[in-house]
Amino acid sequence: MDAKTERNVSFRGSEEFLDIELKDPITHAAGYLGVREALKHTFKEMGVLRSMRTLLSMNQKDGFDCPSCAWPDPEHPSPVAEYCENGAKALGDEATTEKIGASFFQKNSVEELSQLTDYELNKFGRLVEPLILKPGSVHYEPISWQAAFDLIASELKKLNNPDEAIFYTSGRSSNEAAFIYGMFARALGTNNLPDCSNMCHESSGVALGETLGIGKGSTTLEDLYEAEVILIAGQNPGTNHPRMLSALEKCKKNGGKVISINPLEESGLVNFKNPQHLGGWIGGGEDMADIYLPVNINQDIPLVKLILKKLVALDEQSKDVFDHAFIEKYTDGYESLIADLKNYTSEELLAQTGVSEEKINETVALLASKSKIIVCWAMGLTQHKNGVENIREFINLLLLKGAIGKPNAGTCPVRGHSNVQGDRSVGIQHFVDKEMNARIKEHLGFTPPDHEGVDVVGTLKAMYEGKAKVFMCLGGNFLMAASDTEYTAKGIQNCDLTVQVSTKLNRTHLITGKTALILPTIGRSEKDMKDGKPRHFTVENSMGRVKRSKGILKPAADTIMSEPEIIANMGLAYFGEGHSMNWKALGNDYELIRTQIDQVAKGFSKTEERSVGAGYYLPNNVRELDFSMLPNGKAQFSVNKLPEHKLAKDEYMLMTIRSHDQFNTTIYGLDDRYRGVYNARRVIFMNIDDMKAVGLKKLDVVDITSTYDDQVRTAHNFKVVPYNIPSGNLASYFPETNVLVPYNHFADRSKTPISKSVKVRLVKK
């Protein structure tokens, strides 16, 4: 696009302040307030009767899977309310009765829309017809489905190389959609299949694969109920995975203990009022964290090393703290780990953590006598340069205690998107799996590429350098999810064609390539009908169980199309009817897709019949204590270095966080009641002593800057909020602060962005 036709769009949106109100943080999660807020949101978006009918079907065995997080459903779900506040908000957001189409975009240019906040964009409603933004135009126009598919096929055929096309996947897609999407890319000739895992739990997959042989957790939901200790590190279940609190409550009632490790003391781990019980309405609720360790940002490794050193000392005295029989039979590297711990003094480790030694000793005393231990974690561990090492250090603890491969113990990475794990299981990956490639060739009849594609980091670089011509997103809001927002925006604008398969309007529809398509699709809660017959999808939860999902609502419009059909029609338009994959049949018959998944994807078997009801678990080698794929056929202890940040005197460590009124990049509202912030998002949480030291007062306005490789990035206009956070640490909401995260600084080996440990300065305005 030349200067004459360049669209004047904003990747930032509005940076104006609203009338912020601050209150004391709420000291309990859920309860009456949670129910009230959930119903208020869904009633407003969907109407009362429609809301109640649909909520009663969510997460039920014959209903649809929640479109929010990937927390698993219990074997026997509550018939009344197997959902949480955030799940209800996600449903209301998706199933809103508000709709927008060509007439909306005729009145509103992409330039005008780009000046709005992400919250305002999301509130316009469901997209209900395919749209095109032509070169030089600032208004989307209607386009027929067939014309859209033909345009995609035409642009793909213009490419000099299949690797000039990139196919991104959000974690909310079904197994069926993700599978044929991945097969379409491979049939085209590329492994350019970045996905949202690259930005969140890729560090988990790498760490778990290196140490235990599988990039997934080893626990089931039922394991949490009778665990002796659940250690929750870098995770905020009250906001991000609220149904997890019910499992923690059961653990507590069975005598289990909960340890929380996080820079912020989050409400969900202080107290939980379960709205399914009378006590959750009128009682005091259940106190959650027995021990809270307010660790400095990204100082989890020195914390765990200090705990391990103290446990080693106890074990040397009694020989019964560690499970030496397990260590001898199933692990490798024990001596190297013990030798490494001797390289550090307790004093230097303690100083880095920022935690009191009294709290650490309390933790050590608890862990010393327990063996049924589960470690749960999320982005607070993964999104650092040493994200892989963070997780490996916690795995060291589990291996020493023999807390792997037995009931009520093990690893529990808690996934965010509702089917992000399923997407990876059915083949959404940029790396080459030779065994899967062989199965593709045998069962699908084409030869997939044998060279590695790009992940999200590689995608950003390829687009920015003009090496990517076609960029397609199966769901998501890529611009606001990725790091280094300005860099990402420029890269997207370098593409010839960008394609978004979406349910709602977001900023990635406004920051586009020279030509842009919006292809509206059905939501998780809606019926997928073909020739008068209902179809169903399958999804995989955070703990590896595959089950059916079948919507109950009438689709938002007759003009929208399911994701598998959209992809199948792309395949038909590009390859024609003579291809080895029968694209037309795949778009019509999801059972045929599931048959191919069983043939190609590792661990899937008889999915059509086994996904009924509660579904079935995919194989997990850790649960069987099978480490044959690892060196010496054993689980691996690891030696991990301490993090190195080297902050200047005027620098702070910033972690990006969610508010309670958002899910990933989707903003449901402007309140974060758990932290006491109302009607505002451009805030930065700061230690009160740090504020006094630099002369800042409550609600002073600052710019936040980060400097990496001599490049200064700036997030403008944030109000300072005093908060109980360790000195030298800051926290602020994403995606507003993603602009500060450099695209080329990421976790070693996993390339997960450093969104939870960004070095920043504050500039008072």
GROMACS .gro file of N, CA and C in nm, residues 253-341:
model
  267
  253LYS      N    1  -1.122  -2.950   5.221
  253LYS     CA    2  -1.214  -3.022   5.310
  253LYS      C    3  -1.165  -3.164   5.340
  254ASN      N    4  -1.080  -3.218   5.251
  254ASN     CA    5  -1.021  -3.350   5.274
  254ASN      C    6  -0.889  -3.343   5.350
  255GLY      N    7  -0.856  -3.224   5.400
  255GLY     CA    8  -0.736  -3.209   5.480
  255GLY      C    9  -0.613  -3.163   5.405
  256GLY      N   10  -0.627  -3.136   5.276
  256GLY     CA   11  -0.514  -3.090   5.196
  256GLY      C   12  -0.477  -2.946   5.226
  257LYS      N   13  -0.356  -2.909   5.189
  257LYS     CA   14  -0.306  -2.773   5.210
  257LYS      C   15  -0.275  -2.709   5.075
  258VAL      N   16  -0.290  -2.576   5.070
  258VAL     CA   17  -0.265  -2.499   4.948
  258VAL      C   18  -0.155  -2.397   4.975
  259ILE      N   19  -0.056  -2.395   4.887
  259ILE     CA   20   0.052  -2.296   4.893
  259ILE      C   21   0.041  -2.208   4.769
  260SER      N   22   0.037  -2.078   4.788
  260SER     CA   23   0.029  -1.983   4.677
  260SER      C   24   0.162  -1.910   4.663
  261ILE      N   25   0.218  -1.911   4.542
  261ILE     CA   26   0.342  -1.839   4.512
  261ILE      C   27   0.313  -1.739   4.401
  262ASN      N   28   0.315  -1.610   4.434
  262ASN     CA   29   0.277  -1.509   4.336
  262ASN      C   30   0.313  -1.371   4.392
  263PRO      N   31   0.356  -1.278   4.308
  263PRO     CA   32   0.385  -1.143   4.358
  263PRO      C   33   0.263  -1.073   4.417
  264LEU      N   34   0.145  -1.102   4.363
  264LEU     CA   35   0.021  -1.043   4.413
  264LEU      C   36  -0.059  -1.148   4.489
  265GLU      N   37  -0.115  -1.108   4.603
  265GLU     CA   38  -0.204  -1.198   4.676
  265GLU      C   39  -0.344  -1.183   4.616
  266GLU      N   40  -0.385  -1.281   4.537
  266GLU     CA   41  -0.510  -1.270   4.463
  266GLU      C   42  -0.627  -1.322   4.546
  267SER      N   43  -0.744  -1.260   4.525
  267SER     CA   44  -0.863  -1.288   4.607
  267SER      C   45  -0.902  -1.434   4.608
  268GLY      N   46  -0.894  -1.499   4.492
  268GLY     CA   47  -0.937  -1.637   4.483
  268GLY      C   48  -0.858  -1.732   4.570
  269LEU      N   49  -0.735  -1.694   4.605
  269LEU     CA   50  -0.653  -1.778   4.690
  269LEU      C   51  -0.649  -1.727   4.833
  270VAL      N   52  -0.733  -1.627   4.863
  270VAL     CA   53  -0.753  -1.584   5.000
  270VAL      C   54  -0.875  -1.655   5.058
  271ASN      N   55  -0.990  -1.643   4.988
  271ASN     CA   56  -1.113  -1.705   5.036
  271ASN      C   57  -1.206  -1.729   4.918
  272PHE      N   58  -1.278  -1.841   4.922
  272PHE     CA   59  -1.370  -1.878   4.814
  272PHE      C   60  -1.507  -1.906   4.874
  273LYS      N   61  -1.607  -1.837   4.821
  273LYS     CA   62  -1.745  -1.862   4.860
  273LYS      C   63  -1.814  -1.935   4.745
  274ASN      N   64  -1.832  -2.064   4.763
  274ASN     CA   65  -1.888  -2.148   4.658
  274ASN      C   66  -2.038  -2.123   4.646
  275PRO      N   67  -2.081  -2.065   4.534
  275PRO     CA   68  -2.223  -2.031   4.520
  275PRO      C   69  -2.314  -2.153   4.506
  276GLN      N   70  -2.254  -2.273   4.491
  276GLN     CA   71  -2.336  -2.394   4.482
  276GLN      C   72  -2.376  -2.446   4.620
  277HIS      N   73  -2.320  -2.386   4.725
  277HIS     CA   74  -2.353  -2.428   4.861
  277HIS      C   75  -2.410  -2.310   4.939
  278LEU      N   76  -2.494  -2.340   5.035
  278LEU     CA   77  -2.555  -2.234   5.115
  278LEU      C   78  -2.449  -2.149   5.184
  279GLY      N   79  -2.342  -2.215   5.229
  279GLY     CA   80  -2.235  -2.141   5.297
  279GLY      C   81  -2.169  -2.038   5.208
  280GLY      N   82  -2.176  -2.059   5.077
  280GLY     CA   83  -2.119  -1.963   4.983
  280GLY      C   84  -2.202  -1.837   4.970
  281TRP      N   85  -2.325  -1.843   5.019
  281TRP     CA   86  -2.414  -1.726   5.013
  281TRP      C   87  -2.419  -1.652   5.146
  282ILE      N   88  -2.426  -1.728   5.255
  282ILE     CA   89  -2.444  -1.662   5.385
  282ILE      C   90  -2.329  -1.688   5.483
  283GLY      N   91  -2.239  -1.781   5.447
  283GLY     CA   92  -2.130  -1.815   5.537
  283GLY      C   93  -2.004  -1.737   5.508
  284GLY      N   94  -1.897  -1.778   5.576
  284GLY     CA   95  -1.769  -1.709   5.561
  284GLY      C   96  -1.684  -1.763   5.450
  285GLY      N   97  -1.730  -1.867   5.380
  285GLY     CA   98  -1.652  -1.923   5.271
  285GLY      C   99  -1.539  -2.011   5.322
  286GLU      N  100  -1.454  -2.053   5.229
  286GLU     CA  101  -1.341  -2.140   5.260
  286GLU      C  102  -1.212  -2.063   5.240
  287ASP      N  103  -1.133  -2.049   5.347
  287ASP     CA  104  -1.001  -1.989   5.333
  287ASP      C  105  -0.915  -2.080   5.247
  288MET      N  106  -0.844  -2.024   5.152
  288MET     CA  107  -0.775  -2.106   5.054
  288MET      C  108  -0.627  -2.129   5.085
  289ALA      N  109  -0.543  -2.031   5.061
  289ALA     CA  110  -0.399  -2.052   5.075
  289ALA      C  111  -0.358  -2.062   5.221
  290ASP      N  112  -0.305  -2.178   5.259
  290ASP     CA  113  -0.253  -2.195   5.395
  290ASP      C  114  -0.121  -2.121   5.411
  291ILE      N  115  -0.046  -2.112   5.302
  291ILE     CA  116   0.080  -2.038   5.301
  291ILE      C  117   0.084  -1.953   5.175
  292TYR      N  118   0.113  -1.826   5.192
  292TYR     CA  119   0.128  -1.736   5.077
  292TYR      C  120   0.271  -1.685   5.073
  293LEU      N  121   0.339  -1.707   4.960
  293LEU     CA  122   0.478  -1.663   4.942
  293LEU      C  123   0.481  -1.552   4.838
  294PRO      N  124   0.491  -1.426   4.881
  294PRO     CA  125   0.489  -1.312   4.787
  294PRO      C  126   0.624  -1.292   4.719
  295VAL      N  127   0.657  -1.380   4.628
  295VAL     CA  128   0.788  -1.380   4.564
  295VAL      C  129   0.803  -1.260   4.471
  296ASN      N  130   0.925  -1.210   4.460
  296ASN     CA  131   0.954  -1.107   4.360
  296ASN      C  132   0.930  -1.164   4.220
  297ILE      N  133   0.895  -1.077   4.127
  297ILE     CA  134   0.869  -1.120   3.990
  297ILE      C  135   0.987  -1.199   3.935
  298ASN      N  136   0.959  -1.318   3.886
  298ASN     CA  137   1.055  -1.409   3.822
  298ASN      C  138   1.171  -1.446   3.913
  299GLN      N  139   1.145  -1.462   4.040
  299GLN     CA  140   1.245  -1.515   4.133
  299GLN      C  141   1.200  -1.649   4.190
  300ASP      N  142   1.126  -1.724   4.107
  300ASP     CA  143   1.077  -1.855   4.149
  300ASP      C  144   1.190  -1.957   4.159
  301ILE      N  145   1.289  -1.949   4.071
  301ILE     CA  146   1.399  -2.046   4.075
  301ILE      C  147   1.478  -2.035   4.205
  302PRO      N  148   1.523  -1.915   4.245
  302PRO     CA  149   1.591  -1.909   4.376
  302PRO      C  150   1.502  -1.952   4.491
  303LEU      N  151   1.371  -1.926   4.482
  303LEU     CA  152   1.280  -1.970   4.587
  303LEU      C  153   1.278  -2.122   4.596
  304VAL      N  154   1.262  -2.189   4.482
  304VAL     CA  155   1.256  -2.336   4.485
  304VAL      C  156   1.392  -2.394   4.522
  305LYS      N  157   1.499  -2.334   4.474
  305LYS     CA  158   1.632  -2.384   4.511
  305LYS      C  159   1.653  -2.375   4.663
  306LEU      N  160   1.607  -2.267   4.723
  306LEU     CA  161   1.620  -2.254   4.868
  306LEU      C  162   1.537  -2.359   4.940
  307ILE      N  163   1.416  -2.382   4.892
  307ILE     CA  164   1.331  -2.488   4.950
  307ILE      C  165   1.400  -2.624   4.937
  308LEU      N  166   1.458  -2.650   4.818
  308LEU     CA  167   1.525  -2.778   4.796
  308LEU      C  168   1.648  -2.793   4.885
  309LYS      N  169   1.725  -2.685   4.901
  309LYS     CA  170   1.842  -2.692   4.989
  309LYS      C  171   1.801  -2.729   5.132
  310LYS      N  172   1.696  -2.669   5.179
  310LYS     CA  173   1.649  -2.698   5.314
  310LYS      C  174   1.594  -2.841   5.323
  311LEU      N  175   1.527  -2.888   5.219
  311LEU     CA  176   1.478  -3.026   5.218
  311LEU      C  177   1.594  -3.125   5.213
  312VAL      N  178   1.699  -3.092   5.135
  312VAL     CA  179   1.817  -3.178   5.129
  312VAL      C  180   1.880  -3.193   5.267
  313ALA      N  181   1.890  -3.081   5.339
  313ALA     CA  182   1.948  -3.086   5.474
  313ALA      C  183   1.867  -3.177   5.566
  314LEU      N  184   1.735  -3.168   5.557
  314LEU     CA  185   1.649  -3.255   5.638
  314LEU      C  186   1.663  -3.401   5.597
  315ASP      N  187   1.673  -3.424   5.466
  315ASP     CA  188   1.684  -3.561   5.416
  315ASP      C  189   1.816  -3.625   5.457
  316GLU      N  190   1.921  -3.545   5.461
  316GLU     CA  191   2.051  -3.598   5.503
  316GLU      C  192   2.047  -3.643   5.649
  317GLN      N  193   1.958  -3.585   5.726
  317GLN     CA  194   1.946  -3.623   5.866
  317GLN      C  195   1.863  -3.749   5.885
  318SER      N  196   1.754  -3.760   5.806
  318SER     CA  197   1.658  -3.869   5.831
  318SER      C  198   1.645  -3.970   5.718
  319LYS      N  199   1.683  -3.930   5.596
  319LYS     CA  200   1.673  -4.016   5.478
  319LYS      C  201   1.529  -4.054   5.441
  320ASP      N  202   1.431  -3.984   5.496
  320ASP     CA  203   1.293  -4.018   5.461
  320ASP      C  204   1.215  -3.898   5.406
  321VAL      N  205   1.285  -3.789   5.375
  321VAL     CA  206   1.217  -3.672   5.317
  321VAL      C  207   1.195  -3.693   5.168
  322PHE      N  208   1.296  -3.748   5.100
  322PHE     CA  209   1.286  -3.776   4.957
  322PHE      C  210   1.249  -3.922   4.935
  323ASP      N  211   1.189  -3.950   4.820
  323ASP     CA  212   1.152  -4.087   4.784
  323ASP      C  213   1.270  -4.148   4.709
  324HIS      N  214   1.367  -4.202   4.782
  324HIS     CA  215   1.490  -4.250   4.721
  324HIS      C  216   1.467  -4.374   4.633
  325ALA      N  217   1.368  -4.455   4.665
  325ALA     CA  218   1.337  -4.571   4.581
  325ALA      C  219   1.287  -4.524   4.445
  326PHE      N  220   1.200  -4.424   4.445
  326PHE     CA  221   1.151  -4.367   4.319
  326PHE      C  222   1.265  -4.304   4.242
  327ILE      N  223   1.347  -4.226   4.310
  327ILE     CA  224   1.459  -4.157   4.244
  327ILE      C  225   1.551  -4.258   4.176
  328GLU      N  226   1.582  -4.366   4.245
  328GLU     CA  227   1.673  -4.467   4.192
  328GLU      C  228   1.613  -4.538   4.071
  329LYS      N  229   1.486  -4.570   4.076
  329LYS     CA  230   1.424  -4.650   3.971
  329LYS      C  231   1.383  -4.569   3.849
  330TYR      N  232   1.337  -4.445   3.871
  330TYR     CA  233   1.271  -4.374   3.762
  330TYR      C  234   1.341  -4.246   3.715
  331THR      N  235   1.447  -4.202   3.782
  331THR     CA  236   1.503  -4.071   3.747
  331THR      C  237   1.652  -4.078   3.713
  332ASP      N  238   1.698  -3.971   3.649
  332ASP     CA  239   1.837  -3.958   3.611
  332ASP      C  240   1.881  -3.814   3.643
  333GLY      N  241   2.002  -3.797   3.697
  333GLY     CA  242   2.056  -3.664   3.721
  333GLY      C  243   2.048  -3.617   3.864
  334TYR      N  244   2.015  -3.706   3.957
  334TYR     CA  245   2.000  -3.667   4.098
  334TYR      C  246   2.129  -3.608   4.154
  335GLU      N  247   2.242  -3.673   4.130
  335GLU     CA  248   2.369  -3.627   4.186
  335GLU      C  249   2.404  -3.488   4.135
  336SER      N  250   2.379  -3.462   4.006
  336SER     CA  251   2.411  -3.330   3.949
  336SER      C  252   2.325  -3.222   4.013
  337LEU      N  253   2.199  -3.253   4.039
  337LEU     CA  254   2.111  -3.155   4.104
  337LEU      C  255   2.160  -3.122   4.244
  338ILE      N  256   2.193  -3.223   4.322
  338ILE     CA  257   2.238  -3.201   4.459
  338ILE      C  258   2.369  -3.122   4.459
  339ALA      N  259   2.457  -3.154   4.366
  339ALA     CA  260   2.585  -3.082   4.357
  339ALA      C  261   2.562  -2.936   4.321
  340ASP      N  262   2.468  -2.909   4.233
  340ASP     CA  263   2.440  -2.771   4.193
  340ASP      C  264   2.386  -2.689   4.309
  341LEU      N  265   2.302  -2.747   4.391
  341LEU     CA  266   2.244  -2.673   4.503
  341LEU      C  267   2.352  -2.624   4.599
   0.00000   0.00000   0.00000
